[in-house]
Coordinates of C-alpha atoms in Angstrom, one line a residue:
Chain A
M1 CA 3.1 -58.0 30.2
A2 CA 0.3 -60.3 28.3
Q3 CA 0.1 -62.1 31.7
T4 CA -0.3 -58.9 33.7
R5 CA -3.1 -58.1 31.2
R6 CA -4.6 -61.4 31.5
T7 CA -4.7 -61.4 35.2
F8 CA -6.3 -57.9 34.8
I9 CA -9.0 -59.2 32.6
A10 CA -9.7 -61.9 35.0
S11 CA -10.1 -60.1 37.8
A12 CA -11.9 -57.2 36.3
A13 CA -14.6 -59.7 34.9
V14 CA -14.7 -61.1 38.7
L15 CA -15.1 -57.8 40.0
T16 CA -17.8 -56.7 37.7
A17 CA -19.8 -59.9 38.2
G18 CA -19.5 -59.0 42.0
V19 CA -20.5 -55.6 41.7
A20 CA -23.6 -56.8 39.6
S21 CA -24.5 -59.4 42.0
G22 CA -24.5 -57.0 45.0
M23 CA -21.4 -58.2 46.8
S24 CA -19.4 -55.4 48.5
L25 CA -16.1 -54.0 47.4
T26 CA -14.3 -54.4 50.6
T27 CA -15.1 -58.1 50.6
M28 CA -14.0 -58.3 47.0
E29 CA -10.8 -56.3 48.0
T30 CA -10.4 -58.2 50.9
K31 CA -10.3 -61.6 48.9
E32 CA -7.8 -60.2 46.2
K33 CA -4.9 -59.4 48.3
K34 CA -3.2 -60.5 51.7
Q35 CA -3.1 -57.6 54.3
L36 CA -1.2 -57.2 57.6
A37 CA -4.0 -56.0 60.2
H38 CA -2.4 -54.0 63.2
H39 CA -4.9 -53.6 65.9
V40 CA -4.1 -51.8 68.9
F41 CA -6.1 -51.8 72.4
F42 CA -5.8 -48.8 74.1
W43 CA -6.9 -48.7 78.2
L44 CA -7.4 -44.9 79.7
K45 CA -5.9 -44.1 82.8
N46 CA -9.1 -42.6 83.6
R47 CA -11.4 -44.9 82.3
D48 CA -14.5 -43.1 82.8
S49 CA -13.4 -39.8 81.4
K50 CA -15.3 -38.8 78.3
E51 CA -13.0 -36.0 77.9
D52 CA -10.0 -38.3 78.0
L53 CA -11.4 -40.6 75.6
N54 CA -12.6 -38.0 73.3
K55 CA -8.7 -36.6 73.3
L56 CA -7.6 -40.2 72.4
I57 CA -9.7 -40.4 69.7
E58 CA -8.8 -36.9 68.3
G59 CA -5.3 -38.1 68.2
L60 CA -6.2 -41.7 66.6
N61 CA -7.7 -39.5 63.9
T62 CA -4.4 -37.6 63.1
L63 CA -2.9 -41.0 62.0
K64 CA -5.2 -41.6 59.0
K65 CA -2.7 -39.2 57.1
I66 CA 0.0 -41.7 57.2
E67 CA 0.7 -43.0 53.4
T68 CA 1.1 -46.5 54.1
I69 CA -2.4 -46.9 55.7
R70 CA -4.7 -48.7 53.2
S71 CA -7.9 -48.4 55.8
I72 CA -8.5 -47.6 59.3
H73 CA -11.1 -48.3 61.8
I74 CA -11.4 -46.4 65.0
G75 CA -13.6 -48.1 67.6
I76 CA -14.8 -48.6 70.9
P77 CA -16.3 -51.9 72.5
A78 CA -19.4 -53.1 70.7
S79 CA -22.3 -53.9 72.7
T80 CA -22.4 -57.5 72.0
E81 CA -22.8 -60.2 74.5
K82 CA -20.7 -60.4 77.6
R83 CA -18.9 -63.8 77.7
D84 CA -15.7 -64.9 79.5
V85 CA -13.9 -64.8 76.2
V86 CA -14.8 -61.4 75.4
D87 CA -12.7 -58.4 76.6
N88 CA -14.6 -55.3 76.5
S89 CA -12.4 -53.6 79.1
Y90 CA -10.3 -51.7 76.8
S91 CA -11.3 -47.7 76.1
A92 CA -10.8 -47.5 72.3
S93 CA -9.3 -49.4 69.5
E94 CA -7.4 -48.9 66.3
L95 CA -7.2 -51.3 63.6
I96 CA -5.2 -50.6 60.6
F97 CA -4.6 -52.4 57.3
F98 CA -1.3 -52.5 55.7
D99 CA -0.1 -53.9 52.5
D100 CA 2.7 -55.5 54.2
V101 CA 5.1 -55.6 57.2
E102 CA 7.1 -52.8 55.4
G103 CA 3.9 -50.4 55.5
Q104 CA 3.7 -51.2 59.3
N105 CA 7.3 -50.4 59.8
T106 CA 7.3 -47.0 58.1
Y107 CA 4.1 -46.4 60.1
Q108 CA 5.7 -46.8 63.2
V109 CA 8.4 -44.6 62.6
H110 CA 6.3 -42.0 60.7
P111 CA 6.6 -38.4 62.3
I112 CA 2.6 -38.3 62.5
H113 CA 2.7 -41.2 64.4
K114 CA 5.6 -40.1 66.8
K115 CA 3.7 -37.3 67.2
F116 CA 0.7 -39.1 68.3
V117 CA 2.7 -41.1 70.9
E118 CA 4.2 -37.6 72.4
N119 CA 1.0 -36.0 72.6
Y120 CA -1.4 -38.7 73.6
S121 CA 0.5 -41.5 75.5
H122 CA 0.2 -39.7 78.7
L123 CA -3.7 -40.7 78.5
W124 CA -3.2 -44.7 78.6
E125 CA -2.0 -46.9 81.0
K126 CA -1.9 -50.1 79.0
V127 CA -1.7 -51.0 75.1
I128 CA -1.7 -54.3 73.6
V129 CA -0.6 -54.7 70.1
Y130 CA -1.7 -57.5 67.4
D131 CA -0.1 -57.9 64.3
A132 CA -1.7 -60.6 62.0
I133 CA -0.8 -61.3 58.5
D134 CA -3.4 -63.0 56.0
L135 CA -2.8 -66.6 55.3
Chain B
M1 CA -1.5 -51.0 36.9
A2 CA -4.2 -53.6 37.7
Q3 CA -5.0 -51.6 40.7
T4 CA -5.6 -48.6 38.8
R5 CA -7.9 -50.1 36.3
R6 CA -9.5 -51.9 39.0
T7 CA -10.1 -48.7 40.9
F8 CA -11.4 -47.2 37.3
I9 CA -14.0 -49.9 36.9
A10 CA -15.4 -49.9 40.5
S11 CA -15.7 -45.9 40.2
A12 CA -17.3 -46.2 37.0
A13 CA -19.9 -48.5 38.8
V14 CA -20.3 -46.9 42.1
L15 CA -18.0 -44.5 43.4
T16 CA -17.2 -41.8 40.7
A17 CA -17.1 -38.8 43.1
G18 CA -14.4 -40.4 45.4
V19 CA -12.2 -41.8 42.9
A20 CA -12.2 -38.4 41.2
S21 CA -11.1 -36.8 44.5
G22 CA -8.3 -39.2 44.7
M23 CA -9.6 -41.5 47.6
S24 CA -8.7 -45.3 47.7
L25 CA -11.8 -47.6 47.3
T26 CA -10.9 -49.2 50.8
T27 CA -10.8 -45.8 52.5
M28 CA -14.0 -44.7 50.9
E29 CA -15.9 -47.9 51.7
T30 CA -14.6 -47.6 55.6
K31 CA -15.8 -43.9 55.8
E32 CA -19.1 -44.8 54.2
K33 CA -20.2 -47.3 56.8
K34 CA -19.9 -48.2 60.4
Q35 CA -19.0 -52.2 61.0
L36 CA -18.4 -54.1 63.9
A37 CA -15.0 -55.7 64.1
H38 CA -14.8 -59.4 65.8
H39 CA -11.4 -60.1 66.3
V40 CA -10.5 -63.4 67.8
F41 CA -7.1 -64.7 68.9
F42 CA -6.6 -68.6 69.4
W43 CA -3.9 -70.2 71.5
L44 CA -3.1 -73.5 70.4
K45 CA -2.6 -76.3 73.3
N46 CA 0.1 -77.8 71.4
R47 CA 1.7 -74.3 70.0
D48 CA 4.4 -76.2 68.0
S49 CA 2.2 -78.2 66.0
K50 CA 1.6 -77.3 62.4
E51 CA -0.6 -80.1 62.0
D52 CA -3.0 -78.6 64.5
L53 CA -2.6 -75.3 63.3
N54 CA -3.7 -76.3 60.0
K55 CA -6.7 -78.1 61.7
L56 CA -7.5 -75.1 63.1
I57 CA -7.4 -72.7 59.9
E58 CA -9.2 -75.5 58.0
G59 CA -11.8 -74.9 60.7
L60 CA -11.5 -71.2 60.2
N61 CA -12.1 -71.3 56.7
T62 CA -15.7 -73.2 57.3
L63 CA -17.0 -69.9 58.8
K64 CA -16.6 -67.9 55.6
K65 CA -20.1 -69.3 54.5
I66 CA -21.9 -67.4 57.1
E67 CA -24.3 -65.1 55.6
T68 CA -23.8 -62.0 57.7
I69 CA -19.9 -61.9 57.5
R70 CA -18.9 -58.7 55.2
S71 CA -15.2 -59.7 55.3
I72 CA -13.1 -62.1 57.1
H73 CA -9.3 -62.0 57.5
I74 CA -7.7 -65.4 58.8
G75 CA -4.0 -64.6 60.2
I76 CA -1.1 -65.6 61.8
P77 CA 1.5 -63.5 63.7
A78 CA 3.1 -61.0 61.3
S79 CA 6.9 -60.7 61.4
T80 CA 6.9 -57.2 62.7
E81 CA 9.2 -56.0 65.2
K82 CA 9.1 -57.6 69.0
R83 CA 8.2 -54.9 71.1
D84 CA 6.8 -55.2 74.8
V85 CA 3.3 -54.1 73.7
V86 CA 2.9 -56.7 70.6
D87 CA 1.5 -59.9 71.8
N88 CA 2.9 -62.5 69.0
S89 CA 2.2 -65.2 71.1
Y90 CA -1.1 -66.5 69.6
S91 CA -1.2 -69.2 67.0
A92 CA -4.1 -67.9 64.7
S93 CA -6.6 -64.9 64.5
E94 CA -9.9 -64.6 62.9
L95 CA -11.0 -60.9 61.8
I96 CA -14.6 -60.7 60.8
F97 CA -16.5 -57.4 59.7
F98 CA -20.3 -57.3 60.4
D99 CA -22.5 -54.8 59.6
D100 CA -23.8 -54.5 63.2
V101 CA -24.1 -56.2 66.4
E102 CA -27.2 -58.0 65.1
G103 CA -25.1 -59.4 62.5
Q104 CA -22.7 -61.0 65.0
N105 CA -25.5 -62.2 67.3
T106 CA -26.6 -64.2 64.3
Y107 CA -23.3 -65.5 63.5
Q108 CA -22.7 -66.7 67.1
V109 CA -25.7 -68.9 67.3
H110 CA -25.1 -70.0 63.5
P111 CA -25.1 -73.9 63.0
I112 CA -21.8 -73.6 61.0
H113 CA -20.4 -71.7 64.0
K114 CA -21.6 -74.1 66.2
K115 CA -20.1 -76.9 64.2
F116 CA -16.9 -75.3 64.1
V117 CA -16.7 -75.1 68.1
E118 CA -17.9 -78.7 68.3
N119 CA -15.4 -79.9 66.1
Y120 CA -12.2 -77.7 66.6
S121 CA -12.4 -76.2 70.2
H122 CA -10.3 -79.4 71.3
L123 CA -7.2 -77.8 69.8
W124 CA -7.1 -74.6 71.8
E125 CA -6.3 -73.6 75.4
K126 CA -7.0 -70.1 75.2
V127 CA -9.4 -67.5 73.2
I128 CA -9.6 -63.8 73.4
V129 CA -12.1 -61.9 71.6
Y130 CA -12.5 -58.2 71.1
D131 CA -15.7 -56.7 69.4
A132 CA -14.9 -53.1 68.3
I133 CA -17.7 -51.0 66.6
D134 CA -16.8 -48.1 64.5
L135 CA -16.9 -44.4 65.8

């Protein structure tokens, strides 16, 4: 308990100093804990259909309610420079942070996630998933 | 407990309303600003070399000093379930958040990034980059 409290005081001091110096909270949070980044890229069957893209995004937004999600980013390809190594061919992406592998496992079998796959998977022809754990 | 107190301190500083409504800090941050997620996956030439992996990670750590980086995650494949859609063949990944496309552009031509490519690119045989902008 004493150890916990000392750790807390130290991190509170770091946090306070960080806020005072204008660091973003996200940066501090990220430095404090190791997380699992679950990044999914979707390629629509109808790549040029704005309607299908909007539907997919609607579906991705339903995932936000899953309790083990710590933060979620729903995105589309950014207008960065076209380079050979950059893959900007996907339609939309979902980047979710979990506390650990367990959090991701719970997400996979969660009714909301299952419903998302059931209702929206007809829209895409390809999916790639990368699960990366912080070092 | 530490998390609760940390949340309280941060909320006292900036985010009182959100915490009062029960949102997590990370969620609020994510909802407050749109960011660019720059996710790079590296495949080592010597895939089984612990030494080369450590060197690459050493190199990735040098990138942290680039000023336009808002947060960075250096990771390796997580031990999530093997599924057809999951690509866990990469050696290491770098996930960086920037405020915008401009922040990523600055990063690309930054001397620290150029030095990283110069000093460590002999280690990898393949790189894939995904740049996603939050919707």
